[in-house]
Structures are given as structure tokens and as C-alpha cells.
Coordinates of C-alpha atoms and ligand atoms in Angstrom, one line a residue:
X1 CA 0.0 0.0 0.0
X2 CA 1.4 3.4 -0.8
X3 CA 2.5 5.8 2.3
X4 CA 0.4 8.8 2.3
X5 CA 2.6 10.9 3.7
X6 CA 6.4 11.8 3.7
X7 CA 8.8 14.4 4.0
X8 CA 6.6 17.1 2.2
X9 CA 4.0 16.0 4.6
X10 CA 0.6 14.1 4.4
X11 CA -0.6 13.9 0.4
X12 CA -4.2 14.3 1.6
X13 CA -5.5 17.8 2.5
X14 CA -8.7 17.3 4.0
X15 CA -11.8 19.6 3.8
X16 CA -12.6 19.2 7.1
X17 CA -11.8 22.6 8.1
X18 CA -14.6 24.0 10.4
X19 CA -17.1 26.4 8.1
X20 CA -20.1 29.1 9.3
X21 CA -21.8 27.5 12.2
X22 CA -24.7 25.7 11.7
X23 CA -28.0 26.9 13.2
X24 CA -30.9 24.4 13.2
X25 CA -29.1 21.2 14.0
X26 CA -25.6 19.7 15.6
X27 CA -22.9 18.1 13.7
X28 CA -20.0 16.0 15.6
X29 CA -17.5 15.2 13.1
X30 CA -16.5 11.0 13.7
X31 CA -13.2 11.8 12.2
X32 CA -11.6 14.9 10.2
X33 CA -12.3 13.4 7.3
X34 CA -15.6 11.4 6.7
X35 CA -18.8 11.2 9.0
X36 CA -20.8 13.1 11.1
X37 CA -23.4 12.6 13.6
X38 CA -26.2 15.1 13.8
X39 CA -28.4 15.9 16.4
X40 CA -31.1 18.5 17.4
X41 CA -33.1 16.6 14.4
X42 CA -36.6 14.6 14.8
X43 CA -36.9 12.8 11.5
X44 CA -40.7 12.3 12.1
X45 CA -41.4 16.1 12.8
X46 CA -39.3 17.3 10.3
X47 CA -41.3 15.1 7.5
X48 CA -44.4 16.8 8.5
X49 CA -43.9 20.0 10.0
X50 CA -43.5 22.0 6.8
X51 CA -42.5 25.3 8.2
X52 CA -39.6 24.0 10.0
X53 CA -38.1 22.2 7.5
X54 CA -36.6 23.9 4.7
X55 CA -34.0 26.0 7.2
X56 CA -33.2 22.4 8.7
X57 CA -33.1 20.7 5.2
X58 CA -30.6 23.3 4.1
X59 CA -28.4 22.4 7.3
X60 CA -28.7 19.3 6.8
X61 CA -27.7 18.6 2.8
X62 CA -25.0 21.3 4.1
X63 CA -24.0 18.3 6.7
X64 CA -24.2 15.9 4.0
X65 CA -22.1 17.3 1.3
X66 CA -19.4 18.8 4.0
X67 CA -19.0 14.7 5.8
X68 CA -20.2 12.5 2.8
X69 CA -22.2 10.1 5.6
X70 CA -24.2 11.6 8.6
X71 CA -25.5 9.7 11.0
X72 CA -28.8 10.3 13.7
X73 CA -29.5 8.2 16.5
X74 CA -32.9 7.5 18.5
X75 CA -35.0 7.9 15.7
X76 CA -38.7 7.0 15.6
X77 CA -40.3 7.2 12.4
X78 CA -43.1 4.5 10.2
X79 CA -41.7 3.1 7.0
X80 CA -44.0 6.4 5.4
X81 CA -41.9 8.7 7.6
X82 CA -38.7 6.9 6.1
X83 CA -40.4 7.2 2.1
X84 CA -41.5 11.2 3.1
X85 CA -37.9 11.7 4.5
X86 CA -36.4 10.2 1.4
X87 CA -38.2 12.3 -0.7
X88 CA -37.1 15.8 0.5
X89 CA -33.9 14.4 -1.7
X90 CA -34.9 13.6 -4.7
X91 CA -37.4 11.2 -5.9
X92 CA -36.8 7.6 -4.9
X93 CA -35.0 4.7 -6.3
X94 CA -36.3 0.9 -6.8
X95 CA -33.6 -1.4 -6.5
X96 CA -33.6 -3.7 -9.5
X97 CA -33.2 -7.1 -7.4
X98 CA -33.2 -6.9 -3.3
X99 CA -36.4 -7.5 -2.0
X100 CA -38.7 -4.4 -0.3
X101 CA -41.1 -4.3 1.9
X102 CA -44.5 -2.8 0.6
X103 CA -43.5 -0.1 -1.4
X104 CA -41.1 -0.9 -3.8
X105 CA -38.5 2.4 -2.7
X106 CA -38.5 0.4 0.8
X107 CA -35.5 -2.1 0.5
X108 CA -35.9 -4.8 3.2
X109 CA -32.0 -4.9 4.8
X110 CA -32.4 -8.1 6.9
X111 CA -30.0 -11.0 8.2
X112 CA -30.3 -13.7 10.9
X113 CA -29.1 -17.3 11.7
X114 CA -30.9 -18.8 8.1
X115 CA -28.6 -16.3 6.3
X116 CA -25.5 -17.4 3.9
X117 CA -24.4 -13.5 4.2
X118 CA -25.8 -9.9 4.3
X119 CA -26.9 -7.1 2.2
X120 CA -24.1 -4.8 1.4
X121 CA -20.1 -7.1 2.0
X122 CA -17.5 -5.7 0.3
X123 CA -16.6 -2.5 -0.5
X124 CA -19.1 -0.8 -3.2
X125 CA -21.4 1.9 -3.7
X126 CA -25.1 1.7 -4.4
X127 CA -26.3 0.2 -7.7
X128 CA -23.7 2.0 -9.8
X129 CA -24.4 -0.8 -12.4
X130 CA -27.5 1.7 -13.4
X131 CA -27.2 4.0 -16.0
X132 CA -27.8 6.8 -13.4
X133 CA -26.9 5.8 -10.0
X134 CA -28.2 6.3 -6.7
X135 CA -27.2 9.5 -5.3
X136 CA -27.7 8.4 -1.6
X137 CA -28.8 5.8 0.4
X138 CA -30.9 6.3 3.6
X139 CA -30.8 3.3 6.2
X140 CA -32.9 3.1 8.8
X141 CA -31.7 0.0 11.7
X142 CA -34.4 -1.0 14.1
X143 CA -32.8 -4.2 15.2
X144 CA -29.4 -5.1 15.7
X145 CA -26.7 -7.3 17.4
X146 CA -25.2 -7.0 21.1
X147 CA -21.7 -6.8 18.6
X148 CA -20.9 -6.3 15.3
X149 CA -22.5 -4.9 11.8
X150 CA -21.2 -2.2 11.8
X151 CA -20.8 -0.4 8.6
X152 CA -17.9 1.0 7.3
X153 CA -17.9 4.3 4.9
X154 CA -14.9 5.7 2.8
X155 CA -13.9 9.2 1.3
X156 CA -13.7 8.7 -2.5
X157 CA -12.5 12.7 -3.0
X158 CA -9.6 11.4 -0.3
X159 CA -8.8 8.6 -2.2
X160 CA -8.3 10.6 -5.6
X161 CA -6.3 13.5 -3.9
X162 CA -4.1 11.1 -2.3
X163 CA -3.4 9.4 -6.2
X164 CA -0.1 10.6 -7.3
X165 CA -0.2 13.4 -10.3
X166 CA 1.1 10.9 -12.5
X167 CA -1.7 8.5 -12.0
X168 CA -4.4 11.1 -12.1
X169 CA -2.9 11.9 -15.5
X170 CA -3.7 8.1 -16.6
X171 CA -7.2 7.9 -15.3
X172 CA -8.2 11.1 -16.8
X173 CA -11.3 10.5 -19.7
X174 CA -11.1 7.1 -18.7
X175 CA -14.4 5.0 -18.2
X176 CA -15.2 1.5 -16.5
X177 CA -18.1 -0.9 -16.9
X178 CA -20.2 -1.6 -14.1
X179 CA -22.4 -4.8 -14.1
X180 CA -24.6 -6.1 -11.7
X181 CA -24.4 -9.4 -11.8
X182 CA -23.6 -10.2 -8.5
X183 CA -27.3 -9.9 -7.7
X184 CA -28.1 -13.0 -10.6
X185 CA -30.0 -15.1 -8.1
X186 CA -31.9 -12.7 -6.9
X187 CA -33.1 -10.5 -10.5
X188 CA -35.9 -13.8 -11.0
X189 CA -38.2 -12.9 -8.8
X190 CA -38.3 -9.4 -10.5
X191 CA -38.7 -10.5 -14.1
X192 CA -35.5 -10.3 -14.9
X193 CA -34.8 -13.2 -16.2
X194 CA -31.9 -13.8 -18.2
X195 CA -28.0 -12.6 -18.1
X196 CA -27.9 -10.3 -21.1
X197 CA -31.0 -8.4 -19.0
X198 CA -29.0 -7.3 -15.8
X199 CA -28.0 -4.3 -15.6
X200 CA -24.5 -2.3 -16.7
X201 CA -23.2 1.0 -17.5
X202 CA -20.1 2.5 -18.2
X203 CA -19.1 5.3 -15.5
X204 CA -15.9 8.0 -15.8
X205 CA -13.7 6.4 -13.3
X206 CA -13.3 9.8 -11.7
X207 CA -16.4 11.8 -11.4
X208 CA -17.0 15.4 -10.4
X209 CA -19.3 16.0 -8.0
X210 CA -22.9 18.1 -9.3
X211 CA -22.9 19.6 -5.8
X212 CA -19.2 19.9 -4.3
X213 CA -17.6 20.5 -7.7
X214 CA -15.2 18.2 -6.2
X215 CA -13.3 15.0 -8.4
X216 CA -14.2 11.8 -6.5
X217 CA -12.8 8.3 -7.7
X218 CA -15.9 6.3 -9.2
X219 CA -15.0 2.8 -8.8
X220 CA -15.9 -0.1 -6.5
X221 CA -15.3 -3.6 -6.4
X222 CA -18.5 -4.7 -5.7
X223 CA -19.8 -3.7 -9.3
X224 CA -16.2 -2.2 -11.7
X225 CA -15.9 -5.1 -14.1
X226 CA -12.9 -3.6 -16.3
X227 CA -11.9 -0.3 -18.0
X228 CA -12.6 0.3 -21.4
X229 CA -10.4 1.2 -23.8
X230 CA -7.4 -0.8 -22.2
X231 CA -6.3 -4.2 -22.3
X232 CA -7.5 -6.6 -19.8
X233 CA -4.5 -7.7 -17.8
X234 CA -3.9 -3.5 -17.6
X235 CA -7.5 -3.4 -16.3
X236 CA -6.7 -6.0 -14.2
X237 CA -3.9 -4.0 -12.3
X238 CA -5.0 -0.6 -12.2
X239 CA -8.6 -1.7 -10.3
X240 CA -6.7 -4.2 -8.1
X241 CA -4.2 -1.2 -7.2
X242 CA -7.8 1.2 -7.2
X243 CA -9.0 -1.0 -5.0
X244 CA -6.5 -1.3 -2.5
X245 CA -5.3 1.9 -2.7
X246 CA -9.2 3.0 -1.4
X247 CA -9.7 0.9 1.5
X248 CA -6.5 2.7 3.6
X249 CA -7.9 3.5 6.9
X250 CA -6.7 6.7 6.4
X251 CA -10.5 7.4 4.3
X252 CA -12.7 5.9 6.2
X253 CA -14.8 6.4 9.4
X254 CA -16.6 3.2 11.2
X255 CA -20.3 3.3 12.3
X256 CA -21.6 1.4 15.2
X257 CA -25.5 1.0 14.7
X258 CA -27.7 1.5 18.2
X259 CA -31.5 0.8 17.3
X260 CA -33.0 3.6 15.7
X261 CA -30.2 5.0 14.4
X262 CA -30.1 6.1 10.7
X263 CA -27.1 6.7 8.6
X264 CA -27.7 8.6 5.1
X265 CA -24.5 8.1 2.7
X266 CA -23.9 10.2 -0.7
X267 CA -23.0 7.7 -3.4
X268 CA -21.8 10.2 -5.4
X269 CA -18.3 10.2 -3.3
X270 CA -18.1 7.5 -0.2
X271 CA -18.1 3.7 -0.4
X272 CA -19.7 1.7 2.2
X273 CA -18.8 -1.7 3.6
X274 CA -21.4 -3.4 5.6
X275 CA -19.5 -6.0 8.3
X276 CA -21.1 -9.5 8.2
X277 CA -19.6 -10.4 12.1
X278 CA -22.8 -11.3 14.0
X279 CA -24.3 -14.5 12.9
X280 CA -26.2 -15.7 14.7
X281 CA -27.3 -12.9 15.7
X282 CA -30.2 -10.7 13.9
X283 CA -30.0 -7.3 12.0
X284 CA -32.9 -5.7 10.2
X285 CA -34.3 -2.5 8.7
X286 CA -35.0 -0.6 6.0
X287 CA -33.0 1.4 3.4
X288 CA -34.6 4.0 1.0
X289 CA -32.6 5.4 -1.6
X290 CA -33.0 8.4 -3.8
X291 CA -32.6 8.9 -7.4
X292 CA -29.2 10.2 -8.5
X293 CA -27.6 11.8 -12.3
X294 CA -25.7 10.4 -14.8
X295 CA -21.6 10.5 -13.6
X296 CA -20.3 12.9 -15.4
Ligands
LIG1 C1 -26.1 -1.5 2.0 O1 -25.2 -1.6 1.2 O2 -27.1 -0.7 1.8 C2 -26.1 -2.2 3.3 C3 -25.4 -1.4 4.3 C4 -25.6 -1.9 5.7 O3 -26.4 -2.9 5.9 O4 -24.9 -1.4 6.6

């Protein structure tokens, strides 16, 4: 793994510098550089009390652009409240295979002693094998074990500052296929039925940011299949070295779920990594996700 810092001192500048104060709600930074819990927010008024929540909706996308993921504990809101919240973003995204509960835009996250694995291993962001990928991902946990599931979140502007010029250079105008195969067993049971169907795109491998301006890398293992234009065996390499290269530490904050708590990612520029450590233990929830743009 490269060293990120040396005598010219640390390659990553973060932007965690502390801006205006914010008015309408609390944010505790988990770590300079990704994360943020936020407090001084009830979910279930905000939803419905209309007057209160465009000052608080501003502080809060604010909270969300400036820490990538921001976290709010003892929350007590219906799955409606969850959809309503969800759709002060953006409108809301149907995930093309995991199962829901109800309403299609409420994806069921749930694991127990029956279960091979969880929702959400490995390193990835949300459903980047669509054409125009979620741009965040709202979970809500209701249940969880005494230890363990935790979930894992990674700074993707980080990751591309910390490249070296030289390799910037090479991934400039380059683009990657996504695919979503990895969900094949599950596409069945919504009509899709055979391989050719699932779902791909091809993504810049570094995106900018619609809101932040900023350049984030774009790819994840959980869904980058190869990067056009190159040969394989080159595709190969850089990804594997991508790949490593954003999983240091050095990017990443840790979550550690309490029940009601919610944590509300931006896809655009974090990766998440959901731990699969408590079996047999039980996990459950709900996650709804809104609707993102094309990568450009
Ligand atoms: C996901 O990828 O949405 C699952 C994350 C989690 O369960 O922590």
C-alpha cells in the first residue's frame, strides 16, 4: 500500500476545516475526514412540520455534502416517515433485485441465523451498475446485534487527492463498466430473467461531484468489471491497485449501529462496507434510496 505521507508532509488535504456555524441542527464530526453525527433533528417532525423544514433541510444537505455520511440516533419514524424523509432528496429509487417491503422504494436490509451473508459485504457503492446511480442511500436499523454490523464508509474525494499526479494523469477520460451481476440469483423474482438483462453501464472512473464540484474516484469492487479502452490484464492492475489503494484506513470512518439509528450516505463520493460479524445474531431494517444523475 502506498505511504500517504512523507517528508513534504501528508498527500491528503482534507476539507474538514470548520465552516459558518450551523443553526438548526448539531454536527459532531466522527473523524476529520468522513462522518458526522447530527443531532437536534426529529426525523418524524421534520417530514411533516412543513414550516420547520426547509432551514433544517438546508443544514442538513449542508451536513451531508461537508461529511459524505451523517448519522442520527434514537429515531422513531413509520416506513411512510422513512419514504417522506427520502423524498425531500430527490425522488426515490427501486432497487432492481433486493427484496422491499410494501412499497417498492423500501429495501428490506435483513440478516439472521438462516442467512448465507448480508446485504451490502465488500466494498461498493449503491447500484452503480444503473445508467444513473443512486445518489444516496438512507438506512434506517431498528434491530441489531449485542456486537458487530457495523458499517464501514470511505472518502472517494480522499482517495483521488491522495493518487499521485502521474496517475491522475492516466485515469483522466477514462471510463469502467459496471455490471450487476452479482445480484443473478436474486433478479428472478423481478422479471428479470436472463443474463444479457442485468444491468451495466459504463461510469468516468473519476467523477465530479454536481454539488461539491469536487473529483471523486468512481469505482468499486463490488460492481467495476474492467476499464474500457485498455487491455485486460492492464484493467486488471490498475482496479486491483484502485482498489487497495481506497480501502487505507486513512479514508474511512466506522459506524456502530444502536437501534434507531439512521445513517444517510452520498453515493456520489463515499463507499460503504457493511460487516457480516454477528451471525447468529439478527440485523434488520430498512433502506430507501433516492434517485441520482448520470456520472459525469
Ligand atoms: C447497503 O449496502 O445498503 C447495506 C449497508 C448496511 O447494511 O450497513
Amino acid at each position: 500500500m502506498s505511504s500517504l505521507s512523507g517528508k513534504q508532509g501528508p498527500r491528503y488535504r482534507h476539507m474538514a476545516e470548520d465552516g459558518a456555524p450551523y443553526e438548526t441542527i448539531a454536527v459532531e464530526k466522527l473523524t476529520p475526514i468522513i462522518g458526522a453525527e447530527i443531532t437536534g433533528v426529529d426525523i418524524g417532525k421534520l417530514v411533516s412540520d412543513k414550516s420547520r423544514s426547509n432551514r433544517q433541510m438546508d443544514e442538513i444537505h449542508r451536513a451531508l455534502a461537508e461529511n459524505l455520511v451523517i448519522f442520527f440516533r434514537d429515531q422513531h419514524i413509520s416506513p411512510q416517515q422513512h419514504l417522506a424523509f427520502g423524498r425531500k432528496f430527490g425522488e426515490l429509487h427501486v432497487h432492481p433485485a433486493a427484496p422491499n417491503d410494501g412499497d417498492p422504494a423500501l429495501m428490506k436490509i435483513y440478516a439472521d441465523k438462516d442467512s448465507p451473508r448480508a446485504n451490502g459485504e465488500g466494498w461498493h457503492t449503491d447500484v452503480s451498475c444503473d445508467l444513473e446511480p443512486p445518489m444516496g442511500s438512507i438506512l434506517y436499523i431498528k434491530q441489531c446485534p449485542p456486537r458487530g454490523g457495523d458499517t464501514l464508509f470511505a472518502n472517494m474525494y480522499a482517495a483521488y487527492e491522495a493518487l499521485s499526479d502521474r496517475m491522475k494523469t492516466y485515469l483522466d477520460g477514462l471510463t469502467a463498466r459496471h455490471n450487476g451481476e452479482h445480484y443473478r440469483g436474486q433478479y428472478a423474482n423481478y422479471g428479470i430473467k436472463d443474463k444479457e438483462s442485468y444491468p451495466y453501464a459504463d461510469h468516468p472512473v473519476v467523477r465530479t461531484h454536481p454539488v461539491t464540484g469536487r473529483k471523486a474516484l468512481y469505482v468499486n469492487g463490488g460492481f467495476t468489471r474492467y476499464i474500457n479502452g485498455i487491455p485486460r490484464d492492464e484493467s486488471d492492475g490498475i482496479l486491483r491497485y484502485l482498489f487497495q489503494h481506497m480501502a487505507n484506513p486513512l479514508f474511512q470512518c466506522r459506524f456502530r449501529w444502536q437501534e434507531n439509528s439512521i445513517a444517510f450516505w452520498d453515493n456520489r463520493c463515499a463507499q460503504h462496507h457493511a460487516m457480516w460479524d454477528y451471525w447468529p445474531h439478527t440485523r434488520s431494517g430498512h433502506r430507501v434510496t433516492v434517485k441520482g444523475d448520470r456520472p459525469v
